[in-house]
Amino acid sequence: EDQVTQSPEALRLQEGESSSLNCSYTVSGLRGLFWYRQDPGKGPEFLFTLYSAGEEKEKERLKATLTKKESFLHITAPKPEDSATYLCAVQANANSGGSNYKLTFGKGTLLTVNP
Amino acid sequence: NAGVTQTPKFQVLKTGQSMTLQCAQDMNHEYMSWYRQDPGMGLRLIHYSVGAGITDQGEVPNGYNVSRSTTEDFPLRLLSAAPSQTSVYFCASSLQVSGNTIYFGEGSWLTVV
């Protein structure tokens, strides 16, 4: 069964203090690993998709990386508006016998950036 | 550019009542799905559809029904609401079932009393 574990559960940073969020996963053949941002009372907002180990993607202060067992979301010089819950999810590869029709989500990391 | 639109935003039901959560997308996506989000748990798949006329069960389908008569619409029906169905429901869509960006709606907050 596919599993996703995110750590830490909550992270409090000062503005400008860089850090990383972790997403560990087990999946029967990875089709894609997704990062989403979720603000209170809103739906998940797509950030990145990573497809293979070694891949990296960047968007403003965020950079996502992928290995065969985990993904990191690096936040460089965060601002208060980066405060949100960050969700990680995996999609399995049907060719490896996985359930490609769904995303398996972690419980999320609640990031708070103080001014 | 509407994306994925869900209605209603908030709903309170009494135990045993039925209702339908509406979901529509204007991106001509083949794949649509419904997830529920509960405190302390990741989002879980309820039902999904890979195209008009085709639906299938996800991880937690009991108590819910879906249909897909058009590409655009994917309503979720609660047949006889129970307090355990108090949750936040998200509709999602993507171009195809696998390997594409999956976009989520803004959510529907449902309370069953």
mmCIF file of C-alpha atoms in Angstrom, chain B:
data_model
loop_
_atom_site.group_PDB
_atom_site.id
_atom_site.type_symbol
_atom_site.label_atom_id
_atom_site.label_comp_id
_atom_site.label_asym_id
_atom_site.label_seq_id
_atom_site.Cartn_x
_atom_site.Cartn_y
_atom_site.Cartn_z
ATOM 1 C CA ASN B 1 -11.003 31.057 -15.962
ATOM 2 C CA ALA B 2 -13.234 29.194 -13.482
ATOM 3 C CA GLY B 3 -11.259 25.924 -13.149
ATOM 4 C CA VAL B 4 -13.014 23.528 -10.741
ATOM 5 C CA THR B 5 -16.195 24.936 -9.192
ATOM 6 C CA GLN B 6 -17.938 23.384 -6.203
ATOM 7 C CA THR B 7 -21.305 24.202 -4.672
ATOM 8 C CA PRO B 8 -22.457 24.667 -1.995
ATOM 9 C CA LYS B 9 -19.599 26.058 0.072
ATOM 10 C CA PHE B 10 -21.278 25.224 3.373
ATOM 11 C CA GLN B 11 -24.136 22.871 4.249
ATOM 12 C CA VAL B 12 -25.702 21.551 7.445
ATOM 13 C CA LEU B 13 -27.715 18.339 7.194
ATOM 14 C CA LYS B 14 -29.718 16.312 9.618
ATOM 15 C CA THR B 15 -28.936 12.609 10.011
ATOM 16 C CA GLY B 16 -30.753 10.633 7.360
ATOM 17 C CA GLN B 17 -31.171 13.498 4.902
ATOM 18 C CA SER B 18 -29.809 13.235 1.388
ATOM 19 C CA MET B 19 -28.066 15.888 -0.681
ATOM 20 C CA THR B 20 -25.855 16.438 -3.700
ATOM 21 C CA LEU B 21 -22.554 18.274 -3.825
ATOM 22 C CA GLN B 22 -22.031 19.792 -7.247
ATOM 23 C CA CYS B 23 -18.733 19.903 -9.128
ATOM 24 C CA ALA B 24 -18.064 21.388 -12.540
ATOM 25 C CA GLN B 25 -14.874 22.001 -14.515
ATOM 26 C CA ASP B 26 -14.371 24.034 -17.666
ATOM 27 C CA MET B 27 -10.976 22.651 -18.698
ATOM 28 C CA ASN B 28 -12.248 19.686 -20.758
ATOM 29 C CA HIS B 29 -10.604 17.297 -18.305
ATOM 30 C CA GLU B 30 -11.338 13.594 -18.660
ATOM 31 C CA TYR B 31 -10.479 12.658 -15.077
ATOM 32 C CA MET B 32 -12.536 13.891 -12.120
ATOM 33 C CA SER B 33 -12.577 12.770 -8.517
ATOM 34 C CA TRP B 34 -13.921 13.457 -5.048
ATOM 35 C CA TYR B 35 -11.783 13.514 -1.878
ATOM 36 C CA ARG B 36 -12.672 14.109 1.735
ATOM 37 C CA GLN B 37 -10.374 15.811 4.244
ATOM 38 C CA ASP B 38 -10.663 15.086 7.947
ATOM 39 C CA PRO B 39 -8.571 16.487 10.829
ATOM 40 C CA GLY B 40 -5.365 14.543 11.367
ATOM 41 C CA MET B 41 -5.757 12.569 8.156
ATOM 42 C CA GLY B 42 -4.618 13.046 4.608
ATOM 43 C CA LEU B 43 -7.120 13.584 1.835
ATOM 44 C CA ARG B 44 -8.825 10.312 0.913
ATOM 45 C CA LEU B 45 -10.380 9.364 -2.407
ATOM 46 C CA ILE B 46 -14.123 8.677 -2.409
ATOM 47 C CA HIS B 47 -15.009 8.110 -6.089
ATOM 48 C CA TYR B 48 -13.449 8.916 -9.412
ATOM 49 C CA SER B 49 -14.254 9.018 -13.109
ATOM 50 C CA VAL B 50 -11.961 8.609 -16.114
ATOM 51 C CA GLY B 51 -14.525 9.938 -18.577
ATOM 52 C CA ALA B 52 -18.197 10.537 -19.234
ATOM 53 C CA GLY B 53 -20.254 7.475 -18.367
ATOM 54 C CA ILE B 54 -17.434 5.830 -16.377
ATOM 55 C CA THR B 55 -17.164 5.901 -12.582
ATOM 56 C CA ASP B 56 -15.405 3.784 -9.980
ATOM 57 C CA GLN B 57 -14.881 3.534 -6.243
ATOM 58 C CA GLY B 58 -11.960 4.963 -4.328
ATOM 59 C CA GLU B 59 -10.806 4.244 -0.775
ATOM 60 C CA VAL B 60 -13.888 5.376 1.169
ATOM 61 C CA PRO B 61 -16.954 5.027 -1.116
ATOM 62 C CA ASN B 62 -19.581 3.798 1.371
ATOM 63 C CA GLY B 63 -22.537 6.140 1.756
ATOM 64 C CA TYR B 64 -21.765 8.063 -1.433
ATOM 65 C CA ASN B 65 -22.904 7.820 -5.019
ATOM 66 C CA VAL B 66 -21.634 9.503 -8.186
ATOM 67 C CA SER B 67 -22.518 9.793 -11.855
ATOM 68 C CA ARG B 68 -20.784 11.346 -14.869
ATOM 69 C CA SER B 69 -23.281 12.161 -17.603
ATOM 70 C CA THR B 70 -21.134 14.924 -19.116
ATOM 71 C CA THR B 71 -17.411 15.679 -19.244
ATOM 72 C CA GLU B 72 -17.948 18.871 -17.252
ATOM 73 C CA ASP B 73 -20.001 17.688 -14.259
ATOM 74 C CA PHE B 74 -19.342 15.164 -11.501
ATOM 75 C CA PRO B 75 -21.896 15.392 -8.654
ATOM 76 C CA LEU B 76 -21.447 13.563 -5.351
ATOM 77 C CA ARG B 77 -24.612 12.292 -3.666
ATOM 78 C CA LEU B 78 -24.945 11.513 0.019
ATOM 79 C CA LEU B 79 -27.686 8.937 0.183
ATOM 80 C CA SER B 80 -28.560 9.058 3.913
ATOM 81 C CA ALA B 81 -26.280 11.425 5.787
ATOM 82 C CA ALA B 82 -24.509 10.241 8.936
ATOM 83 C CA PRO B 83 -22.442 12.234 11.455
ATOM 84 C CA SER B 84 -19.350 10.328 10.240
ATOM 85 C CA GLN B 85 -19.761 12.121 6.916
ATOM 86 C CA THR B 86 -19.071 15.495 8.539
ATOM 87 C CA SER B 87 -16.019 16.580 6.583
ATOM 88 C CA VAL B 88 -14.614 18.893 3.965
ATOM 89 C CA TYR B 89 -15.126 17.613 0.440
ATOM 90 C CA PHE B 90 -12.902 18.489 -2.492
ATOM 91 C CA CYS B 91 -13.531 17.867 -6.138
ATOM 92 C CA ALA B 92 -10.479 17.499 -8.374
ATOM 93 C CA SER B 93 -9.819 17.134 -12.081
ATOM 94 C CA SER B 94 -6.972 16.507 -14.496
ATOM 95 C CA LEU B 95 -6.538 16.124 -18.223
ATOM 96 C CA GLN B 96 -6.088 12.370 -17.937
ATOM 97 C CA VAL B 97 -6.088 9.820 -15.129
ATOM 98 C CA SER B 98 -2.342 9.701 -14.689
ATOM 99 C CA GLY B 99 0.701 11.886 -14.991
ATOM 100 C CA ASN B 100 -1.013 15.245 -15.273
ATOM 101 C CA THR B 101 -1.493 18.120 -12.903
ATOM 102 C CA ILE B 102 -4.532 17.565 -10.683
ATOM 103 C CA TYR B 103 -6.487 20.714 -9.854
ATOM 104 C CA PHE B 104 -8.726 21.035 -6.806
ATOM 105 C CA GLY B 105 -11.841 23.034 -6.137
ATOM 106 C CA GLU B 106 -12.296 25.334 -3.160
ATOM 107 C CA GLY B 107 -14.102 22.744 -1.043
ATOM 108 C CA SER B 108 -17.527 22.089 0.446
ATOM 109 C CA TRP B 109 -17.871 22.107 4.251
ATOM 110 C CA LEU B 110 -20.520 19.612 5.325
ATOM 111 C CA THR B 111 -21.821 19.171 8.872
ATOM 112 C CA VAL B 112 -24.229 16.342 9.702
ATOM 113 C CA VAL B 113 -26.086 16.750 13.006
#
